[in-house]
Amino acid sequence: MSTVNQPAWLVPEPFLDEPLGLLRPGKEAQIDLIRRTGADGSSCLLVQKRYVPRTVSAKGELESLGIERASAFRHDVQYREGRQFRKTRDRRAVERMSAYGRRLMQDRWTGHEHRVMSALWETGLRVPYPVSYTEDTFVLQYVGDPDGAAPQLARAQLGPRELADAAHQLEAGLALMVGEGWVHGDLSAYNLLWWEGELWFIDFPQALDLAANPQGLNFLHRDVTNVAQWFTQKGHPIDGEALFASLL
Ligand SMILES: Nc1ncnc2c1ncn2[C@@H]1O[C@H](COP(=O)(O)OP(=O)(O)OP(=O)(O)O)[C@@H](O)[C@H]1O
Ligand SMILES: [Mg+2]
């Protein structure tokens, strides 16, 4: 029986959220499992992704946090190029880390992920349903059952036929995503879940607009070669360059 989820968006308001524990601590986000119970007593399991708050308040502070954070920040600006910072004023605010710039950055985490996943869900790509977001949390469909969450593809034990099936679903999913003009931007066997024979795409805060972002094709190439290499190492060869070319 498939217990992936009851449609979370059907739980009538007002609802109550009960934390069921940490699914995964993350570098950038903490993933909690919650049970949402609606006014009529119906309930469903959901995932709450809480972004680690960015405590940085000035550029100097950012540098004092060390190279890793500083480069993550530069990375961030690069990702956002041509997406929401078309206005020079906004770009400068982020570079200077002004209060306004920080608010723009915060929105990156939840608002952007919600927008991208909504657009992709509409196209039929298998992504968890994006339920809602606030400044620092994002609530989405849980992939798994009461006994446990779906494993990351990297940790799922796939036989040769399942691996071929996953590769097929990956290629179809990429075609759908690129067809809609989106690049995941951090695609790997850790940001794909495997559940009851289906491949789920997750983790989209850094997703970028292929047409608007001058780095779009580079990120797409990196995504594609990265996952192609993983499949190849696992015994299902995928020609990353050919796949990349076919997507364009
Ligand atoms: N909707 C979901 N259903 C089940 N498990 C999930 C779901 N979303 C996330 N997870 C689990 O939490 C992990 C981290 O989620 P995600 O990739 O979205 O965040 P992250 O910012 O990449 O965190 P990290 O940097 O630790 O990987 C996933 O690899 C997966 O194991
Ligand atoms: Mg991830």
Short mmCIF file of C-alpha atoms in Angstrom, two decimals, residues 9-239:
data_model
loop_
_atom_site.label_atom_id
_atom_site.label_comp_id
_atom_site.label_asym_id
_atom_site.label_seq_id
_atom_site.Cartn_x
_atom_site.Cartn_y
_atom_site.Cartn_z
CA TRP A 9 -3.43 20.53 1.10
CA LEU A 10 -6.77 18.95 1.99
CA VAL A 11 -6.40 19.24 5.75
CA PRO A 12 -8.98 21.89 6.68
CA GLU A 13 -7.99 24.93 8.70
CA PRO A 14 -7.50 25.67 11.47
CA PHE A 15 -4.91 22.93 11.87
CA LEU A 16 -2.48 21.92 14.55
CA ASP A 17 1.13 20.91 13.90
CA GLU A 18 2.75 18.34 16.15
CA PRO A 19 6.51 17.87 15.84
CA LEU A 20 7.46 14.20 15.45
CA GLY A 21 11.20 14.68 15.49
CA LEU A 22 14.18 15.51 13.41
CA LEU A 23 14.41 13.74 10.07
CA ARG A 24 17.79 15.14 9.22
CA PRO A 25 20.04 17.82 10.58
CA GLY A 26 21.45 19.76 7.65
CA LYS A 27 24.21 22.17 6.82
CA GLU A 28 21.79 24.77 5.60
CA ALA A 29 18.46 23.44 6.75
CA GLN A 30 17.00 21.27 9.48
CA ILE A 31 14.39 18.80 8.32
CA ASP A 32 11.62 17.94 10.79
CA LEU A 33 8.71 15.59 10.43
CA ILE A 34 5.40 17.04 11.61
CA ARG A 35 1.89 15.73 11.91
CA ARG A 36 -0.71 18.26 10.79
CA THR A 37 -4.20 17.68 12.13
CA GLY A 38 -7.05 19.57 10.54
CA ALA A 39 -10.24 20.96 12.04
CA ASP A 40 -12.13 17.78 11.06
CA GLY A 41 -9.60 15.51 12.78
CA SER A 42 -7.97 14.33 9.56
CA SER A 43 -4.21 14.40 9.61
CA CYS A 44 -1.17 13.99 7.43
CA LEU A 45 2.58 13.86 7.74
CA LEU A 46 4.57 16.79 6.41
CA VAL A 47 8.15 17.89 6.29
CA GLN A 48 9.18 21.21 7.75
CA LYS A 49 12.42 22.56 6.37
CA ARG A 50 13.85 25.21 8.66
CA TYR A 51 16.73 27.20 7.29
CA VAL A 52 19.64 27.87 9.58
CA PRO A 53 19.29 31.59 10.22
CA ARG A 54 21.91 33.73 8.61
CA THR A 55 23.37 35.59 11.53
CA VAL A 56 25.68 37.64 9.39
CA SER A 57 24.94 41.33 9.75
CA ALA A 58 27.78 42.97 7.89
CA LYS A 59 30.27 42.04 5.25
CA GLY A 60 33.17 42.19 7.73
CA GLU A 61 31.36 39.73 9.98
CA LEU A 62 30.87 37.46 7.03
CA GLU A 63 34.58 37.37 6.36
CA SER A 64 35.31 36.78 10.02
CA LEU A 65 33.18 33.65 9.80
CA GLY A 66 35.80 32.12 7.57
CA ILE A 67 36.29 31.28 3.95
CA GLU A 68 33.60 28.65 3.81
CA ARG A 69 30.72 30.94 4.69
CA ALA A 70 32.19 33.80 2.70
CA SER A 71 32.48 31.65 -0.39
CA ALA A 72 29.01 30.26 0.19
CA PHE A 73 27.81 33.83 0.16
CA ARG A 74 29.62 34.66 -3.07
CA HIS A 75 28.18 31.49 -4.49
CA ASP A 76 24.79 32.73 -3.48
CA VAL A 77 25.19 36.02 -5.33
CA GLN A 78 26.31 34.06 -8.38
CA TYR A 79 23.25 31.85 -8.21
CA ARG A 80 20.99 34.83 -7.99
CA GLU A 81 22.57 36.61 -10.92
CA GLY A 82 19.90 37.61 -13.35
CA ARG A 83 17.15 36.11 -11.26
CA GLN A 84 15.84 38.44 -8.62
CA PHE A 85 18.62 40.96 -8.55
CA ARG A 86 18.13 42.49 -11.90
CA LYS A 87 17.90 45.82 -10.10
CA THR A 88 21.36 47.23 -9.42
CA ARG A 89 20.02 48.63 -6.14
CA ASP A 90 19.11 45.12 -4.94
CA ARG A 91 22.37 43.58 -6.07
CA ARG A 92 24.30 46.30 -4.18
CA ALA A 93 22.16 45.84 -1.08
CA VAL A 94 23.01 42.14 -1.03
CA GLU A 95 26.69 42.77 -1.66
CA ARG A 96 26.78 45.30 1.17
CA MET A 97 24.60 43.04 3.36
CA SER A 98 22.37 45.94 4.33
CA ALA A 99 19.17 45.17 6.26
CA TYR A 100 17.29 45.28 3.00
CA GLY A 101 19.87 43.03 1.35
CA ARG A 102 19.57 40.50 4.16
CA ARG A 103 15.81 40.42 3.75
CA LEU A 104 16.28 39.73 0.07
CA MET A 105 18.70 36.94 0.95
CA GLN A 106 16.31 35.42 3.47
CA ASP A 107 13.60 35.29 0.87
CA ARG A 108 15.94 33.22 -1.26
CA TRP A 109 15.67 30.31 1.09
CA THR A 110 11.99 29.77 1.41
CA GLY A 111 10.14 31.96 -1.06
CA HIS A 112 12.25 31.01 -4.01
CA GLU A 113 12.19 27.29 -3.23
CA HIS A 114 8.42 27.44 -2.85
CA ARG A 115 7.98 29.32 -6.15
CA VAL A 116 10.21 26.97 -8.13
CA MET A 117 8.67 23.82 -6.67
CA SER A 118 5.15 25.10 -7.27
CA ALA A 119 5.98 25.77 -10.91
CA LEU A 120 7.60 22.34 -11.29
CA TRP A 121 4.81 20.52 -9.45
CA GLU A 122 2.36 22.10 -11.90
CA THR A 123 4.31 20.66 -14.83
CA GLY A 124 4.00 17.17 -13.36
CA LEU A 125 7.59 16.80 -12.21
CA ARG A 126 7.76 14.49 -9.21
CA VAL A 127 8.60 16.97 -6.46
CA PRO A 128 7.07 16.99 -2.97
CA TYR A 129 4.02 19.24 -2.96
CA PRO A 130 5.11 22.66 -1.63
CA VAL A 131 2.52 23.45 1.02
CA SER A 132 3.50 26.82 2.48
CA TYR A 133 6.39 28.99 3.60
CA THR A 134 7.30 31.69 6.05
CA GLU A 135 10.50 33.70 6.31
CA ASP A 136 12.58 30.79 7.50
CA THR A 137 10.48 27.65 7.18
CA PHE A 138 9.13 25.76 4.25
CA VAL A 139 6.47 23.06 4.65
CA LEU A 140 6.23 20.35 2.04
CA GLN A 141 4.86 16.91 1.33
CA TYR A 142 6.61 14.10 3.16
CA VAL A 143 7.95 11.31 0.99
CA GLY A 144 7.96 8.13 3.02
CA ASP A 145 5.65 6.37 5.43
CA PRO A 146 5.15 6.39 9.20
CA ASP A 147 8.02 3.92 9.55
CA GLY A 148 10.58 6.01 7.76
CA ALA A 149 11.44 8.58 5.15
CA ALA A 150 12.33 7.76 1.56
CA PRO A 151 16.07 7.21 1.24
CA GLN A 152 18.25 9.48 -0.80
CA LEU A 153 19.07 7.84 -4.11
CA ALA A 154 22.68 7.65 -2.97
CA ARG A 155 21.64 5.45 -0.04
CA ALA A 156 18.88 3.41 -1.69
CA GLN A 157 19.84 -0.12 -2.56
CA LEU A 158 18.87 -0.38 -6.22
CA GLY A 159 19.16 -3.48 -8.34
CA PRO A 160 20.16 -3.17 -12.02
CA ARG A 161 16.59 -2.87 -13.26
CA GLU A 162 15.66 -0.27 -10.69
CA LEU A 163 18.82 1.65 -11.51
CA ALA A 164 17.89 1.71 -15.20
CA ASP A 165 14.40 2.81 -14.24
CA ALA A 166 15.76 5.58 -12.02
CA ALA A 167 18.03 6.74 -14.88
CA HIS A 168 15.05 6.86 -17.19
CA GLN A 169 13.06 8.90 -14.67
CA LEU A 170 16.03 11.20 -14.16
CA GLU A 171 16.32 11.92 -17.87
CA ALA A 172 12.58 12.51 -18.21
CA GLY A 173 12.59 14.77 -15.15
CA LEU A 174 15.52 16.79 -16.43
CA ALA A 175 13.84 17.24 -19.80
CA LEU A 176 10.70 18.48 -18.07
CA MET A 177 12.66 20.86 -15.85
CA VAL A 178 14.76 22.27 -18.66
CA GLY A 179 11.69 22.48 -20.88
CA GLU A 180 10.18 24.77 -18.25
CA GLY A 181 13.39 26.80 -18.14
CA TRP A 182 14.68 25.67 -14.73
CA VAL A 183 18.04 24.32 -13.65
CA HIS A 184 18.25 22.56 -10.29
CA GLY A 185 21.71 23.91 -9.54
CA ASP A 186 22.70 21.32 -6.92
CA LEU A 187 21.60 18.05 -8.43
CA SER A 188 23.15 14.93 -6.98
CA ALA A 189 22.18 11.50 -5.70
CA TYR A 190 21.64 13.24 -2.33
CA ASN A 191 18.98 15.56 -3.69
CA LEU A 192 17.00 12.75 -5.28
CA LEU A 193 14.83 10.40 -3.25
CA TRP A 194 13.83 6.87 -4.18
CA TRP A 195 10.47 5.66 -2.96
CA GLU A 196 8.43 2.69 -4.18
CA GLY A 197 10.00 2.71 -7.61
CA GLU A 198 9.73 6.46 -8.09
CA LEU A 199 12.38 9.13 -8.28
CA TRP A 200 11.66 12.39 -6.44
CA PHE A 201 13.48 15.66 -7.03
CA ILE A 202 14.10 17.74 -3.90
CA ASP A 203 16.05 20.71 -2.53
CA PHE A 204 15.53 23.65 -4.86
CA PRO A 205 16.58 26.84 -2.99
CA GLN A 206 19.40 27.46 -5.44
CA ALA A 207 17.42 26.60 -8.58
CA LEU A 208 18.00 29.04 -11.39
CA ASP A 209 16.31 30.40 -14.42
CA LEU A 210 18.08 28.98 -17.44
CA ALA A 211 17.34 31.89 -19.73
CA ALA A 212 17.95 34.73 -17.31
CA ASN A 213 21.05 33.48 -15.55
CA PRO A 214 24.30 33.84 -17.49
CA GLN A 215 25.64 30.84 -15.52
CA GLY A 216 22.55 28.75 -16.27
CA LEU A 217 24.12 26.45 -18.82
CA ASN A 218 27.22 25.94 -16.68
CA PHE A 219 25.11 24.86 -13.74
CA LEU A 220 23.01 22.61 -15.94
CA HIS A 221 26.17 21.00 -17.32
CA ARG A 222 27.49 20.47 -13.80
CA ASP A 223 24.16 18.97 -12.64
CA VAL A 224 23.95 16.60 -15.58
CA THR A 225 27.56 15.39 -15.53
CA ASN A 226 27.39 14.98 -11.76
CA VAL A 227 24.40 12.64 -11.77
CA ALA A 228 25.58 10.89 -14.96
CA GLN A 229 28.84 10.09 -13.21
CA TRP A 230 26.99 8.69 -10.21
CA PHE A 231 24.89 6.36 -12.37
CA THR A 232 27.95 5.31 -14.35
CA GLN A 233 29.83 4.45 -11.15
CA LYS A 234 26.87 2.43 -9.95
CA GLY A 235 26.94 0.34 -13.13
CA HIS A 236 24.43 2.09 -15.33
CA PRO A 237 26.51 4.18 -17.76
CA ILE A 238 25.07 7.56 -18.75
CA ASP A 239 26.93 9.76 -21.21
#
